GROMACS .gro file of C-alpha atoms in nm:
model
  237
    1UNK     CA    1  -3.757  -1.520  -1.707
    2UNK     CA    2  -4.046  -1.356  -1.515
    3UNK     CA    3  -3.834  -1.096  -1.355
    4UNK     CA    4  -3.673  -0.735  -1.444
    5UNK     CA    5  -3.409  -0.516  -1.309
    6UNK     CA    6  -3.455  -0.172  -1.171
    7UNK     CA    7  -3.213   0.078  -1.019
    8UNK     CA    8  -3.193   0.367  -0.832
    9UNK     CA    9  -2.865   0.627  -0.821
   10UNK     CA   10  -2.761   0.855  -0.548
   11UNK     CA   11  -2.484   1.064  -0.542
   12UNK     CA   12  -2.353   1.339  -0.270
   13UNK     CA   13  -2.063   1.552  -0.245
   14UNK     CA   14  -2.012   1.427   0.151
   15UNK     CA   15  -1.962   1.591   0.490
   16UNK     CA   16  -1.654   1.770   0.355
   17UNK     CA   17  -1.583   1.834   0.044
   18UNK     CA   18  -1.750   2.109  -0.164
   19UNK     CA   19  -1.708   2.008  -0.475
   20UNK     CA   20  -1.850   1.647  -0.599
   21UNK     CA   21  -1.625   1.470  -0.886
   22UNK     CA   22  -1.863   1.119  -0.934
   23UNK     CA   23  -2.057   1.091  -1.215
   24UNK     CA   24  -2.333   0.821  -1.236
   25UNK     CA   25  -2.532   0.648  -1.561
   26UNK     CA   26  -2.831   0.484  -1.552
   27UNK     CA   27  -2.888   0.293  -1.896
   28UNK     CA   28  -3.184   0.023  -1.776
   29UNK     CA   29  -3.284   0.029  -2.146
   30UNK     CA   30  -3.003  -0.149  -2.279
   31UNK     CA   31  -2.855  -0.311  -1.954
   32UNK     CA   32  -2.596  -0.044  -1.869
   33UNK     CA   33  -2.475   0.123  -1.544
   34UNK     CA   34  -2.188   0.359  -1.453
   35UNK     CA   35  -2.001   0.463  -1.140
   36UNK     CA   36  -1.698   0.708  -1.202
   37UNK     CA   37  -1.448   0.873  -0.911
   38UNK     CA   38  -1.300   1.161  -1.059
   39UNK     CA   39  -0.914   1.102  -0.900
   40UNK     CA   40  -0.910   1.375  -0.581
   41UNK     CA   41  -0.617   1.587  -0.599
   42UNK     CA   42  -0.580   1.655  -0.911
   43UNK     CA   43  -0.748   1.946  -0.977
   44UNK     CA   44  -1.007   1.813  -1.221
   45UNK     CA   45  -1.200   1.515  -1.150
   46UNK     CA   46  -1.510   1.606  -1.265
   47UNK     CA   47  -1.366   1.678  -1.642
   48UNK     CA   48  -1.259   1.299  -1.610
   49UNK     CA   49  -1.565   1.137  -1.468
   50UNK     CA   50  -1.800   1.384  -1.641
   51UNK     CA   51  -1.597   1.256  -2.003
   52UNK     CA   52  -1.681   0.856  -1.891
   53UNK     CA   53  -2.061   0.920  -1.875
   54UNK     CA   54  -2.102   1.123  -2.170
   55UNK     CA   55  -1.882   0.879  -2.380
   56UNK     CA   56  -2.118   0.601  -2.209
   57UNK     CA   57  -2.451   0.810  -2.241
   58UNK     CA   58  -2.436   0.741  -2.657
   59UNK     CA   59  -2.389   0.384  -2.718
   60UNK     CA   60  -2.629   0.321  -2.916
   61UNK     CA   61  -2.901   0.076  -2.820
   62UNK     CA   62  -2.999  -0.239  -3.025
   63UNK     CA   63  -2.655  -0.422  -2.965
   64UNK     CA   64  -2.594  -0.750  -2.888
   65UNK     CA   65  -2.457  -0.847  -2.588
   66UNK     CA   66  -2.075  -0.890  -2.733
   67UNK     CA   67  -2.118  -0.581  -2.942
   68UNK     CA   68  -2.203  -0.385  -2.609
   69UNK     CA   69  -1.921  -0.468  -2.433
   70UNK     CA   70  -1.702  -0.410  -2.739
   71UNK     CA   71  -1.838  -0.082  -2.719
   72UNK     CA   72  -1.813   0.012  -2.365
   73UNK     CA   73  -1.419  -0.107  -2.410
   74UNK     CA   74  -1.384   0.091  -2.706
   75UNK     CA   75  -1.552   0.443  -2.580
   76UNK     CA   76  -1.387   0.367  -2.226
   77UNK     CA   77  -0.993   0.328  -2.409
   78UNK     CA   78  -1.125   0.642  -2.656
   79UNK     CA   79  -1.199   0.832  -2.311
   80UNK     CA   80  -0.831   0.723  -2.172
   81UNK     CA   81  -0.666   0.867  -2.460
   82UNK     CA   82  -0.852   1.152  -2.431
   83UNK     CA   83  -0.740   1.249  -2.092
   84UNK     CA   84  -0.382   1.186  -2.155
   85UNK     CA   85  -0.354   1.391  -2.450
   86UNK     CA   86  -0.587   1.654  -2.260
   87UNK     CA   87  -0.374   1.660  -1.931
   88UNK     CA   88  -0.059   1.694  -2.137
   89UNK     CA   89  -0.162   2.021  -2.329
   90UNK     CA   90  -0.231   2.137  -1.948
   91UNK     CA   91   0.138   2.142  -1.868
   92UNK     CA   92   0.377   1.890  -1.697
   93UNK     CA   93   0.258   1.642  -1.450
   94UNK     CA   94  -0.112   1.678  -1.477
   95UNK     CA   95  -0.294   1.370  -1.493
   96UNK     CA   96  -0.662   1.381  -1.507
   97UNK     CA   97  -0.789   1.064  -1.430
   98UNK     CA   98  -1.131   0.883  -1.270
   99UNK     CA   99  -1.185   0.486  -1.156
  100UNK     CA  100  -1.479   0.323  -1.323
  101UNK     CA  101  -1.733   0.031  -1.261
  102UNK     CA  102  -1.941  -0.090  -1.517
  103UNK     CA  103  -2.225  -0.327  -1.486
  104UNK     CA  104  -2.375  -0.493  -1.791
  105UNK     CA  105  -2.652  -0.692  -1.752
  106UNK     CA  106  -2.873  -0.872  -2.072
  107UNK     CA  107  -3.127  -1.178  -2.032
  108UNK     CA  108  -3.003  -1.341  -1.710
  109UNK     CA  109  -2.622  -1.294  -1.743
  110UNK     CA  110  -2.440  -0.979  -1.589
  111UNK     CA  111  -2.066  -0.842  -1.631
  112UNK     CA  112  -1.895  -0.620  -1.457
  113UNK     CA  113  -1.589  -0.389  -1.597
  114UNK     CA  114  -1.334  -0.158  -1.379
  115UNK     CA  115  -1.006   0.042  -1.287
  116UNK     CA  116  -0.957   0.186  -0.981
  117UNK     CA  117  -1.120   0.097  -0.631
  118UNK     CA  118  -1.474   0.189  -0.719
  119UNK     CA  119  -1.656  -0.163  -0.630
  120UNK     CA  120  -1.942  -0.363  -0.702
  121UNK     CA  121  -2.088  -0.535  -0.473
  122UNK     CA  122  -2.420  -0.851  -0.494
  123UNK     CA  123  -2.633  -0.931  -0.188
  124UNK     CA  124  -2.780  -1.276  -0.313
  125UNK     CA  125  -2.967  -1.439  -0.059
  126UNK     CA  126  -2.875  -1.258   0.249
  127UNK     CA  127  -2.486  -1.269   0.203
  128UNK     CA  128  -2.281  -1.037   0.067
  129UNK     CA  129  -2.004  -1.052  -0.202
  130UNK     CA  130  -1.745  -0.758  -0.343
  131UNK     CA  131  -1.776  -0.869  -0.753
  132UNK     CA  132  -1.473  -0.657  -0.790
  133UNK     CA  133  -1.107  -0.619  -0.661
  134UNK     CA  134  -0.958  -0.295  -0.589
  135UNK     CA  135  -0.689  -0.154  -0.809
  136UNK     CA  136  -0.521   0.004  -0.531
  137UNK     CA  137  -0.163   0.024  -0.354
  138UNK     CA  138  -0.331  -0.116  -0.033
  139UNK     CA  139  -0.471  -0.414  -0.207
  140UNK     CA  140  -0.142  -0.499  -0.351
  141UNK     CA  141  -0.058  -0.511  -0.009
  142UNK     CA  142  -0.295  -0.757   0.112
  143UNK     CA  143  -0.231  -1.006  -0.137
  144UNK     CA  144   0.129  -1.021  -0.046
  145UNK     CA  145   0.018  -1.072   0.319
  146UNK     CA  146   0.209  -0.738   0.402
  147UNK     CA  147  -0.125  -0.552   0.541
  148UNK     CA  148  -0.458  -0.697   0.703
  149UNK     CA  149  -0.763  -0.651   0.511
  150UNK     CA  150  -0.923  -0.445   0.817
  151UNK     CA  151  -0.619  -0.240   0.855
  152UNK     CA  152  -0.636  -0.150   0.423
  153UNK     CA  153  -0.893   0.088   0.503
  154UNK     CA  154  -0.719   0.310   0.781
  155UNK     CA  155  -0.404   0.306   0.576
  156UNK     CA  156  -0.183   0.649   0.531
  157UNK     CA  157  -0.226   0.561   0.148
  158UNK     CA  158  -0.530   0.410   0.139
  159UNK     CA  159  -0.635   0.651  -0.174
  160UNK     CA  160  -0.354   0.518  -0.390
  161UNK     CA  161  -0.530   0.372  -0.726
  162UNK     CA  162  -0.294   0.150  -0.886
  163UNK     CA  163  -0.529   0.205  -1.239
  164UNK     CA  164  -0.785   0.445  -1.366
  165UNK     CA  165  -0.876   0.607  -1.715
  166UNK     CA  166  -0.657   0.867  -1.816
  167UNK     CA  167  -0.378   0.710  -1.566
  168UNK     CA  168  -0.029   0.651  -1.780
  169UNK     CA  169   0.020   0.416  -1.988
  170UNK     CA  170  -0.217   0.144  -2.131
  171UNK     CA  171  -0.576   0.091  -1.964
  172UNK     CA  172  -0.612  -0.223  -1.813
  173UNK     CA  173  -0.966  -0.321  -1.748
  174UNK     CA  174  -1.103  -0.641  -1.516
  175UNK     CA  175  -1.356  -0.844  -1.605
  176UNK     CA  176  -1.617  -1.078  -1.393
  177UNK     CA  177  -1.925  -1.225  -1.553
  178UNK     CA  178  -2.169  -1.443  -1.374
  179UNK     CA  179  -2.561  -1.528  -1.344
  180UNK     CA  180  -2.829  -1.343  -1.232
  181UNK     CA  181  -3.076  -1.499  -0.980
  182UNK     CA  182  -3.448  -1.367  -0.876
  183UNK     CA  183  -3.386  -1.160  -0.537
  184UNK     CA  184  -3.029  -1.028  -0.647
  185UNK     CA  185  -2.908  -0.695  -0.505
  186UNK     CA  186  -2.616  -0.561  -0.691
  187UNK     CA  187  -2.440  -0.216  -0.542
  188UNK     CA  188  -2.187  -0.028  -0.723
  189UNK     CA  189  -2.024   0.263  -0.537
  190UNK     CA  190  -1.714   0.523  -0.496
  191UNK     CA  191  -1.511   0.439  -0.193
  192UNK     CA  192  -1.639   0.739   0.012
  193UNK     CA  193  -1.911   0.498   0.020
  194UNK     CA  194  -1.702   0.164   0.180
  195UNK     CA  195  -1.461   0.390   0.361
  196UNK     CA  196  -1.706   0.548   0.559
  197UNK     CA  197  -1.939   0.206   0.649
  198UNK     CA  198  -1.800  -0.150   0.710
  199UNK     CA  199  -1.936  -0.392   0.435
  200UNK     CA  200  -2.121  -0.531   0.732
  201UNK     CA  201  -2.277  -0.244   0.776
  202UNK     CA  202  -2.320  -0.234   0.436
  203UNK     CA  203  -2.502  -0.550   0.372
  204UNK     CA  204  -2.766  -0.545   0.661
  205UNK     CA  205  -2.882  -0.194   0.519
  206UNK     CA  206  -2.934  -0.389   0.218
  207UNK     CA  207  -3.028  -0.707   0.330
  208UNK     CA  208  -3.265  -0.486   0.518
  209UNK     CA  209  -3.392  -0.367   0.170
  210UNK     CA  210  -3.238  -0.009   0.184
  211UNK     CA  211  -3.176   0.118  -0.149
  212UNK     CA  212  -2.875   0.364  -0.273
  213UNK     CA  213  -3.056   0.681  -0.164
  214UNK     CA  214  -3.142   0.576   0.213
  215UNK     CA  215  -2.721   0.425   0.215
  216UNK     CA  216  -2.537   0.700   0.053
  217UNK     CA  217  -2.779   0.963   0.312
  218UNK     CA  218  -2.632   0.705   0.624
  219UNK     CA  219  -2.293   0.739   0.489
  220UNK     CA  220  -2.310   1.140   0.447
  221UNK     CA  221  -2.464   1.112   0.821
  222UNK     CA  222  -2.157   0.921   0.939
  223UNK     CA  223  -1.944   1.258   0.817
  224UNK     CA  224  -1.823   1.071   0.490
  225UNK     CA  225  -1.449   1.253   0.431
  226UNK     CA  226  -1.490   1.217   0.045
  227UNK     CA  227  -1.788   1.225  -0.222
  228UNK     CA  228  -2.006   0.909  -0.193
  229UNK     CA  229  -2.226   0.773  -0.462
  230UNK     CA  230  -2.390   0.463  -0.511
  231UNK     CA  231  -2.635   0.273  -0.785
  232UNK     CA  232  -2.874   0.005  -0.677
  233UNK     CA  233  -2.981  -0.234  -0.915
  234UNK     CA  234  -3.231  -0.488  -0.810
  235UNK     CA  235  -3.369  -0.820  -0.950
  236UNK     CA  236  -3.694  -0.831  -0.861
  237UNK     CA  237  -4.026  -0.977  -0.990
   0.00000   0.00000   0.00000
């Protein structure tokens, strides 16, 4: 293997919002990256995205790969537990709650971990793919053919996360694994990121070798309505 990944985070509160409730992790030494959405609306999003970095921050390095994504399960259910018991001592019907994306990445394998709609995204070759599915209300919708995947966007409840950590009940987390090639660009992101730009849009920025900084600075530009944040993680020689 004669290549190495590097990544690059950006994060800004948008073109509206004054307060910013993503938190980002960059872990490159042991093949971890983080991308948390603090849930708008409730009042404190940072306390729940702030809670899945720091839990994240300490894993200790030296793992193998299975015992690093036993871990990241373990501190990310720990962090869910948290929240609940935290949002109940704050008084009936709190929730504090964030999405996550995870990307783990060790010799030339990669995995990616969420709840929520925070995505991931891999330019390979010119052509880009979403690694993960949204955990949303409007996505439910798609696959029952109710809604149009270019209408999902513009929906009235568009921001309706159907999981996140610190959400009742149980956390659910997805899971995609796959192989990574010399040349790979993955992208994880909030969605003030992909509600702001078409994935079109999207993949010629990267295709034309923008990196997190130079998209989440377009998307801000655009007048992004929410907090955008993005990391970059590239596969390069």
């Amino acid at each position: 293997m004669t290549w190495r990944l590097v990544s690059l985070t950006a994060t800004h509160p948008g073109a509206v919002r004054p307060r910013n409730e993503d938190a980002l992790l960059e872990r490159p030494d042991i093949g971890l990256w983080v991308v948390a959405d603090g849930a708008g609306g409730h009042g404190a999003g940072d306390v729940a995205s702030n809670a899945i970095v720091a839990a994240m921050k300490v894993v200790p390095p030296g793992l193998a790969a299975a015992e690093l994504l036993a871990q990241v399960r373990l501190r990310l259910t720990a962090v869910h537990e948290e929240l609940q018991e935290e949002a109940a001592r704050r008084g009936p019907g709190r929730i504090l709650a964030s999405t996550v994306v995870v990307m783990l990445a060790r010799g030339e394998h990669f995995a990616m971990l969420w709840a929520g709609d925070s995505r991931a995204y891999l330019l390979r070759q010119g052509t880009l793919s979403r690694v993960t599915k949204d955990h949303s209300l409007v996505q439910e919708l798609v696959d029952q053919g109710t809604l149009r995947e270019d209408e999902a966007e513009s929906h009235p409840q568009a921001n309706v996360i159907t999981r996140a950590i610190g959400a009742h009940g149980e956390l659910e987390l997805d899971k995609v694994s796959g192989r990574i090639i010399e040349g790979d660009r993955f992208l994880l992101c909030t969605d003030g990121l992909f509600k702001t730009m078409a994935e079109g849009e999207i993949q010629a920025m990267l295709a034309g070798g923008a990196d997190a900084q130079a998209i989440v600075t377009e998307a801000v530009g655009r007048g992004a309505r929410d907090n955008v944040s993005a990391i970059g993680v590239d596969c390069v020689v």
